[in-house]
């Protein structure tokens, strides 16, 4: 098939998440042995981009029976991910393709809603989650260290959100829907 630059794939991922939020997308796993690669900045940028449709979760949120934190969101991302148990990985894989989810809030009755949350995991450890080479639902990417440190990058990115949204609304996708997870 056609070779597409990773930058374009990343833009497609964001564009689909924003413009077609019910589209299933791969579980994005970003890792780097080094610090200061921009993983947290990327997560924080998406929080700004998606507002209340995104949430930062912890490892405990993903292994708990109580899932109200992310049940109605477009994006849930976890930093310093460490979900080594196969059981946790299988649960997340199942949720990544589920059409509905039973919301289990603490101290309240369960109810079912449409579910289209995308999961993203960031870590300095490639073994952050149990993944085999045959798992097509995961998109594992190694993040290179930035060539230059900019302590104001997040602030600059936030100011550019209106222009970035304008760009994405007019951009042609580099990929086509080829599987249930698009890419």
Short mmCIF file of C-alpha atoms in Angstrom, two decimals:
data_model
loop_
_atom_site.label_atom_id
_atom_site.label_comp_id
_atom_site.label_asym_id
_atom_site.label_seq_id
_atom_site.Cartn_x
_atom_site.Cartn_y
_atom_site.Cartn_z
CA UNK A 1 0.00 0.00 0.00
CA UNK A 2 0.77 3.66 -0.05
CA UNK A 3 3.32 4.98 2.46
CA UNK A 4 1.96 7.93 4.40
CA UNK A 5 4.09 10.22 6.55
CA UNK A 6 3.49 9.77 10.30
CA UNK A 7 2.71 13.47 10.61
CA UNK A 8 -0.17 13.05 8.14
CA UNK A 9 -1.41 9.97 10.02
CA UNK A 10 -1.42 11.99 13.24
CA UNK A 11 -3.36 14.81 11.60
CA UNK A 12 -5.86 12.27 10.22
CA UNK A 13 -6.30 10.84 13.73
CA UNK A 14 -7.04 14.29 15.20
CA UNK A 15 -9.22 15.30 12.26
CA UNK A 16 -11.34 12.16 12.49
CA UNK A 17 -11.64 12.45 16.25
CA UNK A 18 -12.87 16.05 15.91
CA UNK A 19 -14.95 15.90 12.73
CA UNK A 20 -16.30 12.36 13.02
CA UNK A 21 -16.26 11.61 16.77
CA UNK A 22 -18.20 8.34 16.46
CA UNK A 23 -15.53 6.84 14.16
CA UNK A 24 -13.53 4.07 15.84
CA UNK A 25 -9.80 4.82 15.94
CA UNK A 26 -6.82 2.78 17.12
CA UNK A 27 -5.70 2.95 20.74
CA UNK A 28 -2.76 5.33 20.51
CA UNK A 29 0.26 4.40 22.65
CA UNK A 30 3.06 6.96 22.76
CA UNK A 31 6.31 6.03 24.46
CA UNK A 32 9.85 7.28 24.78
CA UNK A 33 12.67 6.28 27.09
CA UNK A 34 13.46 9.98 27.42
CA UNK A 35 11.59 12.79 29.17
CA UNK A 36 10.61 16.08 27.54
CA UNK A 37 9.32 14.53 24.32
CA UNK A 38 5.95 16.32 24.35
CA UNK A 39 3.67 13.43 25.33
CA UNK A 40 2.08 15.38 28.20
CA UNK A 41 1.94 18.54 26.07
CA UNK A 42 0.07 16.59 23.38
CA UNK A 43 -2.43 15.30 25.95
CA UNK A 44 -2.94 18.76 27.43
CA UNK A 45 -3.39 20.23 23.92
CA UNK A 46 -6.13 17.70 23.21
CA UNK A 47 -7.83 18.65 26.51
CA UNK A 48 -7.87 22.26 25.28
CA UNK A 49 -9.01 21.19 21.80
CA UNK A 50 -11.86 18.94 22.96
CA UNK A 51 -12.86 20.69 26.19
CA UNK A 52 -15.36 18.65 28.21
CA UNK A 53 -15.24 15.88 25.58
CA UNK A 54 -11.80 14.79 26.83
CA UNK A 55 -10.51 13.60 30.17
CA UNK A 56 -7.18 12.68 31.68
CA UNK A 57 -7.51 9.40 33.59
CA UNK A 58 -5.22 7.39 35.82
CA UNK A 59 -4.35 3.71 35.73
CA UNK A 60 -6.86 3.09 38.54
CA UNK A 61 -9.68 4.64 36.48
CA UNK A 62 -9.03 2.11 33.72
CA UNK A 63 -8.98 -0.93 35.99
CA UNK A 64 -11.89 0.12 38.23
CA UNK A 65 -15.46 -1.09 37.80
CA UNK A 66 -16.55 2.56 38.01
CA UNK A 67 -16.25 4.01 34.50
CA UNK A 68 -18.31 7.21 34.66
CA UNK A 69 -15.14 9.32 34.35
CA UNK A 70 -14.65 8.49 30.66
CA UNK A 71 -17.91 6.81 29.58
CA UNK A 72 -19.35 9.82 27.75
CA UNK A 73 -16.10 11.27 26.42
CA UNK A 74 -14.54 11.35 22.95
CA UNK A 75 -11.03 10.97 24.40
CA UNK A 76 -9.55 9.46 27.56
CA UNK A 77 -5.79 9.58 27.92
CA UNK A 78 -3.54 8.22 30.61
CA UNK A 79 -0.02 9.38 31.38
CA UNK A 80 2.52 7.14 33.06
CA UNK A 81 0.43 4.20 31.91
CA UNK A 82 1.16 0.85 33.46
CA UNK A 83 -1.47 -1.77 32.58
CA UNK A 84 0.59 -4.94 32.35
CA UNK A 85 -2.17 -7.45 32.97
CA UNK A 86 -3.64 -9.12 29.91
CA UNK A 87 -7.08 -8.74 31.51
CA UNK A 88 -6.74 -4.92 31.50
CA UNK A 89 -5.55 -4.89 27.90
CA UNK A 90 -8.44 -7.10 26.77
CA UNK A 91 -10.95 -4.85 28.54
CA UNK A 92 -9.58 -1.75 26.81
CA UNK A 93 -9.53 -3.50 23.44
CA UNK A 94 -13.14 -4.51 23.95
CA UNK A 95 -14.15 -0.95 24.85
CA UNK A 96 -12.28 0.46 21.83
CA UNK A 97 -14.75 -1.27 19.48
CA UNK A 98 -17.87 -1.30 21.69
CA UNK A 99 -20.94 0.53 20.39
CA UNK A 100 -22.45 0.83 23.85
CA UNK A 101 -21.17 0.88 27.40
CA UNK A 102 -22.88 0.22 30.68
CA UNK A 103 -22.01 3.20 32.84
CA UNK A 104 -21.33 2.21 36.42
CA UNK A 105 -21.33 5.34 38.61
CA UNK A 106 -20.48 4.98 42.30
CA UNK A 107 -23.57 4.66 44.46
CA UNK A 108 -26.03 4.97 41.57
CA UNK A 109 -27.92 2.69 39.21
CA UNK A 110 -26.16 1.50 36.07
CA UNK A 111 -27.34 2.68 32.65
CA UNK A 112 -26.29 2.15 29.02
CA UNK A 113 -25.15 4.84 26.57
CA UNK A 114 -23.60 5.00 23.09
CA UNK A 115 -19.83 4.71 23.42
CA UNK A 116 -17.18 6.12 21.12
CA UNK A 117 -14.31 7.05 23.43
CA UNK A 118 -10.79 6.89 22.01
CA UNK A 119 -8.05 5.77 24.38
CA UNK A 120 -4.50 7.08 24.40
CA UNK A 121 -1.66 5.92 26.62
CA UNK A 122 1.65 7.68 27.25
CA UNK A 123 4.67 6.30 29.05
CA UNK A 124 8.46 6.18 29.15
CA UNK A 125 8.12 2.39 29.15
CA UNK A 126 7.20 0.48 25.97
CA UNK A 127 5.73 -2.25 28.20
CA UNK A 128 3.03 0.14 29.44
CA UNK A 129 0.25 -2.20 28.31
CA UNK A 130 0.04 -5.84 27.30
CA UNK A 131 0.14 -5.83 23.47
CA UNK A 132 1.06 -8.58 21.04
CA UNK A 133 2.26 -8.13 17.47
CA UNK A 134 -1.18 -9.31 16.29
CA UNK A 135 -3.17 -6.61 18.12
CA UNK A 136 -4.50 -4.41 15.32
CA UNK A 137 -6.36 -2.13 17.69
CA UNK A 138 -3.18 -0.56 19.08
CA UNK A 139 -1.10 2.09 17.33
CA UNK A 140 2.23 2.13 19.18
CA UNK A 141 4.57 5.01 18.32
CA UNK A 142 7.96 5.92 19.71
CA UNK A 143 8.21 9.67 20.28
CA UNK A 144 11.58 11.29 19.51
CA UNK A 145 13.05 13.92 21.81
CA UNK A 146 12.40 17.47 20.63
CA UNK A 147 15.42 19.17 19.07
CA UNK A 148 14.71 22.31 21.10
CA UNK A 149 12.93 22.91 24.42
CA UNK A 150 10.22 25.61 24.42
CA UNK A 151 8.77 26.29 27.88
CA UNK A 152 5.91 28.27 26.25
CA UNK A 153 4.95 25.67 23.62
CA UNK A 154 1.69 24.64 25.30
CA UNK A 155 0.57 28.27 25.61
CA UNK A 156 1.45 28.93 21.94
CA UNK A 157 -0.42 25.80 20.82
CA UNK A 158 -3.53 26.80 22.78
CA UNK A 159 -3.56 30.22 21.08
CA UNK A 160 -3.43 28.49 17.68
CA UNK A 161 -6.47 26.24 18.29
CA UNK A 162 -8.90 28.35 16.21
CA UNK A 163 -6.50 28.32 13.24
CA UNK A 164 -5.78 24.61 13.72
CA UNK A 165 -9.50 23.79 13.72
CA UNK A 166 -9.95 25.89 10.57
CA UNK A 167 -7.09 23.95 8.95
CA UNK A 168 -8.52 20.55 9.93
CA UNK A 169 -12.01 21.42 8.67
CA UNK A 170 -10.61 22.09 5.20
CA UNK A 171 -7.88 19.46 5.06
CA UNK A 172 -8.28 16.35 2.90
CA UNK A 173 -7.63 13.11 4.77
CA UNK A 174 -4.46 11.27 3.76
CA UNK A 175 -5.99 7.87 4.64
CA UNK A 176 -9.15 6.00 3.75
CA UNK A 177 -11.35 3.84 5.95
CA UNK A 178 -9.84 0.37 5.55
CA UNK A 179 -10.91 -1.36 8.77
CA UNK A 180 -13.22 -0.94 11.74
CA UNK A 181 -10.51 1.19 13.38
CA UNK A 182 -10.10 3.27 10.18
CA UNK A 183 -6.30 3.12 9.82
#
